[in-house]
């Protein structure tokens, strides 16, 4: 597989609106070539009988089911509030917005 060229890095930099010096173009071309080689090596290891996964261990949702249970009425919940309005806690305005 041919390596990534300096011109390809310059094109990518232009698309990303990055200004790179000649030394940076050479440096990044080598780094990107190494990255592409590492990805290719991983692709070679992956086999058809290995399913793609996002995690090596199976994960299950550990949250309990959302079940409606008896709870406080609005009046009970607001009974200790210093101020209330339309079945809500009323608090002082802090942002100066209406």
Tab-separated table of C-alpha atoms in Angstrom:
chain	number	residue	atom	x	y	z
A	1	UNK	CA	0.000	0.000	0.000
A	2	UNK	CA	1.539	3.333	-1.009
A	3	UNK	CA	2.093	5.835	1.786
A	4	UNK	CA	0.160	9.041	2.153
A	5	UNK	CA	1.848	11.811	0.217
A	6	UNK	CA	2.804	15.307	1.228
A	7	UNK	CA	0.331	16.627	-1.373
A	8	UNK	CA	-2.506	14.609	0.162
A	9	UNK	CA	-1.690	16.060	3.594
A	10	UNK	CA	-1.640	19.557	2.069
A	11	UNK	CA	-5.052	18.894	0.518
A	12	UNK	CA	-6.447	17.666	3.850
A	13	UNK	CA	-4.978	20.709	5.609
A	14	UNK	CA	-6.617	22.999	3.058
A	15	UNK	CA	-9.987	21.299	3.577
A	16	UNK	CA	-9.588	21.705	7.347
A	17	UNK	CA	-8.456	25.323	6.842
A	18	UNK	CA	-5.099	24.656	8.485
A	19	UNK	CA	-1.938	26.435	7.464
A	20	UNK	CA	0.997	24.013	7.679
A	21	UNK	CA	4.680	24.574	7.005
A	22	UNK	CA	6.700	22.255	4.752
A	23	UNK	CA	8.230	20.567	7.800
A	24	UNK	CA	4.778	19.985	9.296
A	25	UNK	CA	3.500	18.518	6.026
A	26	UNK	CA	6.378	16.029	5.964
A	27	UNK	CA	5.968	15.214	9.656
A	28	UNK	CA	2.198	14.685	9.426
A	29	UNK	CA	2.519	12.615	6.244
A	30	UNK	CA	4.690	10.130	8.147
A	31	UNK	CA	2.352	10.103	11.148
A	32	UNK	CA	-0.770	9.629	9.035
A	33	UNK	CA	0.953	6.836	7.117
A	34	UNK	CA	1.690	5.081	10.434
A	35	UNK	CA	-1.952	5.495	11.528
A	36	UNK	CA	-3.268	4.115	8.243
A	37	UNK	CA	-0.877	1.168	8.570
A	38	UNK	CA	-2.104	0.445	12.117
A	39	UNK	CA	-5.743	0.502	10.986
A	40	UNK	CA	-4.896	-1.821	8.104
A	41	UNK	CA	-3.196	-4.233	10.535
A	42	UNK	CA	-6.318	-4.314	12.701
A	43	UNK	CA	-8.461	-4.905	9.617
A	44	UNK	CA	-6.254	-7.869	8.676
A	45	UNK	CA	-6.792	-9.457	12.107
A	46	UNK	CA	-10.579	-9.111	12.047
A	47	UNK	CA	-12.133	-12.303	10.737
A	48	UNK	CA	-15.536	-12.977	9.183
A	49	UNK	CA	-16.620	-15.110	12.162
A	50	UNK	CA	-15.895	-12.300	14.665
A	51	UNK	CA	-18.927	-9.995	14.937
A	52	UNK	CA	-18.298	-6.266	15.247
A	53	UNK	CA	-18.736	-5.059	18.820
A	54	UNK	CA	-18.626	-1.811	20.730
A	55	UNK	CA	-17.433	-3.477	23.932
A	56	UNK	CA	-15.545	-6.729	24.579
A	57	UNK	CA	-18.000	-7.872	27.264
A	58	UNK	CA	-21.773	-8.109	26.857
A	59	UNK	CA	-23.513	-5.244	28.614
A	60	UNK	CA	-27.032	-5.184	29.948
A	61	UNK	CA	-29.075	-2.338	31.309
A	62	UNK	CA	-28.851	-2.442	35.109
A	63	UNK	CA	-31.580	0.127	35.697
A	64	UNK	CA	-34.840	-0.938	37.265
A	65	UNK	CA	-38.039	-0.768	35.281
A	66	UNK	CA	-39.815	2.588	35.464
A	67	UNK	CA	-42.948	1.723	37.430
A	68	UNK	CA	-45.530	4.203	38.713
A	69	UNK	CA	-45.786	3.976	42.487
A	70	UNK	CA	-47.827	5.882	45.058
A	71	UNK	CA	-46.143	9.174	45.982
A	72	UNK	CA	-46.887	12.560	47.474
A	73	UNK	CA	-49.707	14.677	46.140
A	74	UNK	CA	-48.771	18.154	44.920
A	75	UNK	CA	-50.273	19.622	48.082
A	76	UNK	CA	-48.197	17.331	50.308
A	77	UNK	CA	-45.000	18.035	48.373
A	78	UNK	CA	-45.529	21.806	48.568
A	79	UNK	CA	-46.762	21.870	52.169
A	80	UNK	CA	-43.362	22.921	53.553
A	81	UNK	CA	-42.467	25.350	50.761
A	82	UNK	CA	-42.082	28.983	51.817
A	83	UNK	CA	-43.751	30.091	48.552
A	84	UNK	CA	-45.683	28.315	45.823
A	85	UNK	CA	-47.473	29.222	42.620
A	86	UNK	CA	-49.555	27.046	40.269
A	87	UNK	CA	-48.562	23.844	42.121
A	88	UNK	CA	-44.844	24.693	41.789
A	89	UNK	CA	-42.128	25.913	44.130
A	90	UNK	CA	-41.758	29.696	43.784
A	91	UNK	CA	-38.172	30.916	44.023
A	92	UNK	CA	-36.579	34.349	43.651
A	93	UNK	CA	-35.693	35.416	40.132
A	94	UNK	CA	-31.919	35.314	39.583
A	95	UNK	CA	-31.355	36.089	35.886
A	96	UNK	CA	-33.439	39.220	35.500
A	97	UNK	CA	-35.517	37.642	32.744
A	98	UNK	CA	-39.316	37.477	32.524
